[in-house]
XYZ file of C-alpha atoms in Angstrom:
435
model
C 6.491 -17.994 -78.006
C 4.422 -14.412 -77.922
C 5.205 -11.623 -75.395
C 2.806 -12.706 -72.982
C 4.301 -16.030 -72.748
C 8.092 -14.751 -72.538
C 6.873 -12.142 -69.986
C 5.782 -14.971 -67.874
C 8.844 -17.479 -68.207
C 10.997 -14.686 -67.388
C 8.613 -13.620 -64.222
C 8.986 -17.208 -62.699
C 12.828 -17.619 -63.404
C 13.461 -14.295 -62.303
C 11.948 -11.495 -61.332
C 7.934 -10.552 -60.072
C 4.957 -7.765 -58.977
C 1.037 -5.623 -59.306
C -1.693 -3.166 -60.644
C -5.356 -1.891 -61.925
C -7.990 0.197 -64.412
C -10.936 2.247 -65.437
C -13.867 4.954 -66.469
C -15.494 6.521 -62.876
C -15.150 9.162 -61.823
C -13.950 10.116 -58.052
C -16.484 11.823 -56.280
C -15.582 13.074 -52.845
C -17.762 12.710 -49.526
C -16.714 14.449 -46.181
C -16.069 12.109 -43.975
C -14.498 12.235 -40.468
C -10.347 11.496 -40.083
C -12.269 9.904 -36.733
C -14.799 7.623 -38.516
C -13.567 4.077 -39.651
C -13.591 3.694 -43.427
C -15.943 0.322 -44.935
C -15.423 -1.289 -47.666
C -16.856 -4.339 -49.543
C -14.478 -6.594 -51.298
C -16.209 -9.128 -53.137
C -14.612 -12.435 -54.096
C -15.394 -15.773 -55.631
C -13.212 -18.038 -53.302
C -15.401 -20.872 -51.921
C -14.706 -21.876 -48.296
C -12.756 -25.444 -50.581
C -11.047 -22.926 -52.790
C -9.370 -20.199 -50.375
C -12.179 -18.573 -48.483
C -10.269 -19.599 -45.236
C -7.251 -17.859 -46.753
C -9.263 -13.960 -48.026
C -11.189 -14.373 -44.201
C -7.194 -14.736 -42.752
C -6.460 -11.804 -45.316
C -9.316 -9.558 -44.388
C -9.064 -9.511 -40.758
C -5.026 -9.380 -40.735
C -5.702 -6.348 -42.625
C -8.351 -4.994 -40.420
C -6.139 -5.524 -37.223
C -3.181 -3.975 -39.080
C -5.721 -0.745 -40.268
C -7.929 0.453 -37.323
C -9.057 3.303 -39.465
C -10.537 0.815 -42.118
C -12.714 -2.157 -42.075
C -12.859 -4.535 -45.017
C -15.953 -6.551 -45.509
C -15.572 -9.366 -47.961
C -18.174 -11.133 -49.410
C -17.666 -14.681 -51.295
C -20.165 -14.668 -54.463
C -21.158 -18.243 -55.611
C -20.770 -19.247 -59.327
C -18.278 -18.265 -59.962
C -17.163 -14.837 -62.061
C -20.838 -15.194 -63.850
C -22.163 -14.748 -60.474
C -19.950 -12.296 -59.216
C -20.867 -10.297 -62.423
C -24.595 -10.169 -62.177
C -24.389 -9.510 -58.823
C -22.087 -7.006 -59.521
C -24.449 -5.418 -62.143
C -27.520 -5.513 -59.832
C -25.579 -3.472 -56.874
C -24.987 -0.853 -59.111
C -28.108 -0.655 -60.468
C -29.558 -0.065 -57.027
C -26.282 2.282 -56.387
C -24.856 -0.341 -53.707
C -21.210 -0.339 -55.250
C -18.529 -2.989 -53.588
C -15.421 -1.114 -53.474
C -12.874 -4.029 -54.417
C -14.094 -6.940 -56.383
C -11.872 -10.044 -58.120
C -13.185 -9.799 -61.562
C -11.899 -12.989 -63.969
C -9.639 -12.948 -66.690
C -12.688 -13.926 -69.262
C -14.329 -10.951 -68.249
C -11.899 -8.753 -68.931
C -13.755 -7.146 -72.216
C -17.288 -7.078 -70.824
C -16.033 -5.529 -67.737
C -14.560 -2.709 -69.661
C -17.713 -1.946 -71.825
C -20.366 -2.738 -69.492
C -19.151 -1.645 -65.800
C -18.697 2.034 -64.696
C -15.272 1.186 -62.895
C -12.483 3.375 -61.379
C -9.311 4.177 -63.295
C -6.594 2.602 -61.337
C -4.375 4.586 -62.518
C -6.269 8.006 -61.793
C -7.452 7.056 -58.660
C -3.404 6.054 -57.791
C -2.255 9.842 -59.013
C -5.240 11.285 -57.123
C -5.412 9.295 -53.940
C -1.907 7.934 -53.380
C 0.385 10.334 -55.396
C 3.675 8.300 -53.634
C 2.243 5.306 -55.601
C 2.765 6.471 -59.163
C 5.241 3.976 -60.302
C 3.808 1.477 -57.784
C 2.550 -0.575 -61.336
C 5.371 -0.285 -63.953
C 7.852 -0.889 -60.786
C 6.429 -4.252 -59.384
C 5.131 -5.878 -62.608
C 6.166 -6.796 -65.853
C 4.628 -5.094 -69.042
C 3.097 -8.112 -70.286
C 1.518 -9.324 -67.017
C -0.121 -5.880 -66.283
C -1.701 -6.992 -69.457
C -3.457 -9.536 -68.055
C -6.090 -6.500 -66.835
C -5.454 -4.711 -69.963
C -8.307 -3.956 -72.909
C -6.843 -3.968 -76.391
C -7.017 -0.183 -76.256
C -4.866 0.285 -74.026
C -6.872 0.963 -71.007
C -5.589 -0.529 -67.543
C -8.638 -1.733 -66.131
C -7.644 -3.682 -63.019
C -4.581 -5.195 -61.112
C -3.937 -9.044 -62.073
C -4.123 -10.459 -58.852
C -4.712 -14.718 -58.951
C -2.906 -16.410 -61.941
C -3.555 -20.130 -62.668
C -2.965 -22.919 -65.138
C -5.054 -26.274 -65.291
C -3.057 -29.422 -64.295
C -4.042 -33.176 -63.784
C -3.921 -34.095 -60.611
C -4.203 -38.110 -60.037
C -4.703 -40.420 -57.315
C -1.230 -42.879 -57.149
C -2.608 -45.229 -54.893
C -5.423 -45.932 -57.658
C -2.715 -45.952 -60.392
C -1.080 -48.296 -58.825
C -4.043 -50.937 -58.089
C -5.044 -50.454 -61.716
C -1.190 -51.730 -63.044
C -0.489 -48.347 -63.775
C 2.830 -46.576 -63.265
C 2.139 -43.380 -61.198
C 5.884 -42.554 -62.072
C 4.432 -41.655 -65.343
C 1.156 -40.360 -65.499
C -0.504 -39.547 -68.964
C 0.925 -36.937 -70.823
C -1.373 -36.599 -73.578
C -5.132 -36.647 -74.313
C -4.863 -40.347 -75.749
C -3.086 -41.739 -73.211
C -5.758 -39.868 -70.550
C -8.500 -42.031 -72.379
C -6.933 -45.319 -72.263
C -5.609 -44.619 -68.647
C -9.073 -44.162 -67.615
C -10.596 -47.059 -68.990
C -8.349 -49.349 -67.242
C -8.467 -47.664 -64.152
C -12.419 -48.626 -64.643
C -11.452 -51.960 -65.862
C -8.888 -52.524 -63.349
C -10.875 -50.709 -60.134
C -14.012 -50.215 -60.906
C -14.158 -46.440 -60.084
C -13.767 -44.242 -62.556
C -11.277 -42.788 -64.622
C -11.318 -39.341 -65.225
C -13.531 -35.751 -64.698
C -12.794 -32.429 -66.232
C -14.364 -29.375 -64.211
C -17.551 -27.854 -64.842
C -17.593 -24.162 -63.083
C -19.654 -21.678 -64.769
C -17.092 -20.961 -67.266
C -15.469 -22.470 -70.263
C -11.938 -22.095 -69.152
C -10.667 -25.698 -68.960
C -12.868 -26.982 -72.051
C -10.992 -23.802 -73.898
C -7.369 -25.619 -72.851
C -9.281 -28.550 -74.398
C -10.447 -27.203 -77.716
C -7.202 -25.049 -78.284
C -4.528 -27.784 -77.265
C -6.229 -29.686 -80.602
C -5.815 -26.492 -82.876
C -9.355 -25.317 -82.226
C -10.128 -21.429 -81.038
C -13.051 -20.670 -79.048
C -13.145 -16.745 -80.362
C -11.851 -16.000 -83.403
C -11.726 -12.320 -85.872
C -13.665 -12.262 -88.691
C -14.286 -8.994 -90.849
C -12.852 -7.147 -87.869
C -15.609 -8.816 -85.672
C -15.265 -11.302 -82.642
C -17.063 -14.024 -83.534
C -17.643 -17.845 -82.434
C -14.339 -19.926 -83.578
C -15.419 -23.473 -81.662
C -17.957 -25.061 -84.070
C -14.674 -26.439 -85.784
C -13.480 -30.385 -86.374
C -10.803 -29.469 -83.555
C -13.302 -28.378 -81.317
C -15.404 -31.011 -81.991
C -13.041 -33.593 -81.915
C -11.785 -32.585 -78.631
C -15.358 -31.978 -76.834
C -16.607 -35.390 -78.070
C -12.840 -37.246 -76.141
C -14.727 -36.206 -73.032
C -18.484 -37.136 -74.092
C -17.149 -41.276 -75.161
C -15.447 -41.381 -72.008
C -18.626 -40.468 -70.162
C -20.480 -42.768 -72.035
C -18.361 -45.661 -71.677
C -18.229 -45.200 -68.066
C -14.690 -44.036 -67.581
C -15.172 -40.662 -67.817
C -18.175 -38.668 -64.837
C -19.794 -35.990 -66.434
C -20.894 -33.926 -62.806
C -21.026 -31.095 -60.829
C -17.542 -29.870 -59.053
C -18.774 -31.118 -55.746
C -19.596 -34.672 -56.499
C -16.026 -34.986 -58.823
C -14.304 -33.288 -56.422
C -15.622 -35.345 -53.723
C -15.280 -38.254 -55.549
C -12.098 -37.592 -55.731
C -11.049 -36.726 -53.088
C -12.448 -39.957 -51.244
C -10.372 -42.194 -53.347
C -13.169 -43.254 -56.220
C -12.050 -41.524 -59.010
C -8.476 -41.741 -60.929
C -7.270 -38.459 -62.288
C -9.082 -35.202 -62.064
C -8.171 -32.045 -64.358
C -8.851 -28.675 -62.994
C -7.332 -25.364 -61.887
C -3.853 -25.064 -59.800
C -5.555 -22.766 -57.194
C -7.431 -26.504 -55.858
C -4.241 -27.467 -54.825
C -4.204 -26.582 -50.971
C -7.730 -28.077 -50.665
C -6.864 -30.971 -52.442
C -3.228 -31.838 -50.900
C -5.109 -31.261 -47.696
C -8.365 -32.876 -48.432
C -7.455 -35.629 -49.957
C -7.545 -39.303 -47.904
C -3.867 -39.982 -50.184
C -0.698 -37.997 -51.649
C -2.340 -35.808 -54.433
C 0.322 -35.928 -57.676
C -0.313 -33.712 -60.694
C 1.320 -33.286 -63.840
C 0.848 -31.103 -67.230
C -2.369 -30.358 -68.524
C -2.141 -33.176 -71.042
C -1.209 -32.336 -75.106
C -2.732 -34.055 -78.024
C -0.097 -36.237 -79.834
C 1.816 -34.222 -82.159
C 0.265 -30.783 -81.288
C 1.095 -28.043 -78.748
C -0.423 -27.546 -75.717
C -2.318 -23.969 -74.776
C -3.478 -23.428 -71.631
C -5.240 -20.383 -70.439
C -4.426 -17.753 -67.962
C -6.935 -18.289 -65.384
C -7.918 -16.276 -62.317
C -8.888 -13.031 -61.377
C -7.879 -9.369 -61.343
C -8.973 -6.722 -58.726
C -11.007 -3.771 -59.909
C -11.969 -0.791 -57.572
C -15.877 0.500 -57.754
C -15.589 3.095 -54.794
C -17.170 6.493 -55.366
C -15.910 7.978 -52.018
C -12.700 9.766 -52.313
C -11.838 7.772 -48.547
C -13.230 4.556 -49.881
C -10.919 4.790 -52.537
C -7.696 5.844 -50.422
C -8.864 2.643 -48.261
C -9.140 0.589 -51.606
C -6.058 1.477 -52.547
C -4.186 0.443 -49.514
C -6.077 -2.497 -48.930
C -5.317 -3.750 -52.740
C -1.156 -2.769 -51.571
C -1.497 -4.952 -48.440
C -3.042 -7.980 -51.060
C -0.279 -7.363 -53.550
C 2.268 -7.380 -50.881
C 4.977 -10.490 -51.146
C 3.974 -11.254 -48.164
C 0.137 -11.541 -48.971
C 0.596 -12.946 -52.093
C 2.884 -16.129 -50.355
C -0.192 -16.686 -48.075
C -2.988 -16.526 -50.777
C -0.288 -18.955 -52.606
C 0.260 -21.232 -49.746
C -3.634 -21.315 -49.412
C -5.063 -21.916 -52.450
C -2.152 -22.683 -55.400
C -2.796 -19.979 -57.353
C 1.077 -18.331 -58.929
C 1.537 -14.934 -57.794
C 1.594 -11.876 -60.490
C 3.998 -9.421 -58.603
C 8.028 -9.342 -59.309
C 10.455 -11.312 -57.306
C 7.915 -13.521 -55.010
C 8.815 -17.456 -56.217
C 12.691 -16.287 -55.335
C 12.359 -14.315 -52.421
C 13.578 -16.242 -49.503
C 10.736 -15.044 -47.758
C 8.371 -14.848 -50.140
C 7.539 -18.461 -51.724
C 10.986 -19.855 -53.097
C 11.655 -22.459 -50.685
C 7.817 -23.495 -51.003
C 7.861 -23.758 -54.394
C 10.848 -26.215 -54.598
C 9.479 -28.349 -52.172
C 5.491 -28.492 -53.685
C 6.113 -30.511 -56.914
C 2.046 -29.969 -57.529
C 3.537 -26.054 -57.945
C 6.881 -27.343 -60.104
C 3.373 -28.731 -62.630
C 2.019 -25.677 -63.123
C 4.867 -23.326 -63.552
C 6.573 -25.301 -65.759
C 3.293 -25.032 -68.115
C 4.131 -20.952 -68.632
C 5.513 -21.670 -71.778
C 2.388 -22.668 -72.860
C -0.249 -20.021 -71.762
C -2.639 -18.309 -73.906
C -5.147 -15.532 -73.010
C -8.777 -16.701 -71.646
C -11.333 -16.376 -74.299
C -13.330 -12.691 -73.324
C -16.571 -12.423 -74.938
C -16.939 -8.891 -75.484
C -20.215 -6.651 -75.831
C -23.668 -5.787 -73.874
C -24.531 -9.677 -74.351
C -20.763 -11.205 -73.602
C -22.474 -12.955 -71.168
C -25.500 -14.318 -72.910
C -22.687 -15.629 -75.330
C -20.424 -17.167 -72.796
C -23.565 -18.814 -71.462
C -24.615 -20.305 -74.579
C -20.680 -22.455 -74.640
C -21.188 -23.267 -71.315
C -24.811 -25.026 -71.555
C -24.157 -26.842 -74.689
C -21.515 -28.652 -72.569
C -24.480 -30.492 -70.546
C -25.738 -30.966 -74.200
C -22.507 -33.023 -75.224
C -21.583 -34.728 -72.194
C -25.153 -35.798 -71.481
C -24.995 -37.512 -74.847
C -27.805 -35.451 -76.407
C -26.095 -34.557 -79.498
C -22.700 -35.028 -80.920
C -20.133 -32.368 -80.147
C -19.937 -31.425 -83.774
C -23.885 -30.556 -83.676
C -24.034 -28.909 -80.510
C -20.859 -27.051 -80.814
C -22.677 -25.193 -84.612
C -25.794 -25.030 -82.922
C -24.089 -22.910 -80.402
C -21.785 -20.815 -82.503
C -24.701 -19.626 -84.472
C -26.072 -18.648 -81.042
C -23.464 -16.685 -80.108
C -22.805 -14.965 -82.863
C -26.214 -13.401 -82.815
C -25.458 -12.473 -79.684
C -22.113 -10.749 -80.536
């Protein structure tokens, strides 16, 4: 088990907290004590994957500050999105001020974003606040929204793990036990086909956002690596017989009818109206799902391959402050407090299913402890934290060119196009050009 993943198990059986990075510089604007304070914060939660919850956030903030007014803005596909959108603002000089930047982006964010220090802007704006990070959350979790260098770009904010979640009610017209719901990649493949056999709808669907984050659990559950170091260089580490063997599980099960090879709305959907068995995406679907859902959504472990040991990747988001404004970046600050607060945290928890980062939230009594022994969708994916690895970052100017070129040759595969094993070395020599 590496630091990362004892950090974790201890932050779950214990203790929790915060934090955040960076390279701009602070320059200061005049501004009235008088004149309300805007800010952007920009976000990637869909109105079916907590937008209800950051609009709840936002304005109980704004009713709590009268001197500040938070603006958040929801930016569609996903972290990609968020990015080039991100890049275009500042081009034009139209910074957000607080922005949920993903895990996978943690390297390109670093090189290619003029950011604030967290850590400067925390000594220079909120002096009271200097121990605010090393007191609230443990070393190995601000690391989350750490660079290999050292430097703290961000505060990890959403954590989550991929589960499978199932529909019992199908289980059980298909003969199968929902008691006992496939706990490994073989037994995910047969348990689809005779849900199709059985039901006629089909058996399984493995998301498809605009990132490779679930395929990654995929490839690196069966030994594979999507980045690996060569010479001292990041290059492509999927166009392996791991990675090959894993990608092409999901392409025969699409082509045999038991598997849907889709966009999230239409297997979500699909889902979600009782025509499809067992669907494997991210924790922080849970709320929309158990609520959703026209049955009792189950979920267990993100399934292993026999005889080999499960990685799943640290998925979510960190907050990272653009302001430029010495009061935008006061109100940054104390807007990013009131989201890091246990309090906050239990709501954006209880709305979407992501796990909390700070110290001390799954056992305060007030915070999420009694929710969390009653939601046995939450009991799946804590009890993966033994198992979590860090989300593949593709560093450099064209990080994500590279990232772009995994996530198309997934159509490629699933559509049937080409075997995994072609695609997947057609692709790594695209990407390492790129990197």
């Amino acid at each position: 088990m590496n630091k990362l993943q004892k950090a974790l198990v201890l932050f779950f059986i214990g203790t929790l907290t915060i934090g955040a990075a960076g390279c701009g510089g602070a320059s200061t604007t005049t501004q009235s004590s008088s004149e309300k304070t805007k800010i952007e914060y920009w976000h990637v939660a869909a109105e079916s994957f907590g937008g209800a919850t950051v609009k709840s956030l936002v304005e109980q903030f704004n009713k709590e500050n009268p001197d500040i007014e938070v603006v958040e803005k929801y930016n569609p596909d996903m972290y990609k999105g968020l990015t080039q959108n991100l890049q275009a603002a500042m081009a034009s000089g139209n910074n957000p001020d607080v922005v949920q930047m993903g895990y996978s982006y943690l390297n390109y964010a670093a090189e290619n974003l003029k950011y604030d220090n967290i850590e400067e802007l925390i000594a220079k704006q909120s002096p009271e606040d200097k121990t605010f990070l090393q007191d609230n959350f443990l070393p190995n979790v601000l690391a989350l929204a750490k660079t290999s260098d050292g430097k703290q770009i961000g505060i990890p904010y959403s954590m989550s793990v991929p589960v499978l979640y199932y529909n019992p009610e199908i289980f059980k017209q298909a003969g199968l036990d929902p008691d006992r719901p496939p706990q490994t990649w073989q037994e995910v493949v047969k348990a689809a086909k005779t849900i199709k056999d059985k039901t006629g709808n089909v058996g399984f669907f493995m998301q498809e956002y605009a990132d490779n984050w679930a395929q990654q659990a995929l490839i690196e559950s069966n030994g594979g690596q999507v980045l690996t170091q060569k010479d001292g260089k990041t290059v492509a580490g999927f166009d392996s017989p791991e990675a090959a063997e894993a990608y092409q599980l999901l392409a025969d099960m699409v082509k045999d009818g038991s598997g849907l090879h889709a966009t999230n709305e239409e297997g979500f959907q699909a889902f979600l109206s009782g025509k499809l068995g067992m669907v494997c995406t991210t924790i922080g679907k849970r709320e929309n799902f158990e609520k959703s859902a026209k049955f009792t959504v189950e979920s267990t472990q993100f399934p292993s391959f026999a005889g080999k040991t499960k990685k799943v990747p640290a998925g979510g988001n960190f907050l990272m402050v653009f302001s430029k404004d010495a009061q935008k970046q006061k109100a940054a600050w104390r807007f990013i407090k009131f989201l890091e607060s246990p309090e906050s945290l239990a709501t954006w928890t209880k709305g979407t299913g992501y796990l909390p980062p700070r110290k001390g939230v799954t056992e305060d009594p007030n915070g999420l402890k009694q929710f969390t022994e009653e939601n046995k969708n939450m009991q799946s994916a804590m009890s993966q934290m033994p198992y979590i690895v860090n989300w593949a970052s593709f560093p450099g100017a064209n990080g994500l060119q590279a990232e772009q070129a995994l996530i198309d040759v997934r159509d490629i595969i699933l559509s049937g196009k080409e075997t995994a094993a072609s695609a997947l070395k057609a692709a790594a020599e695209k990407v390492n050009a790129l990197l």
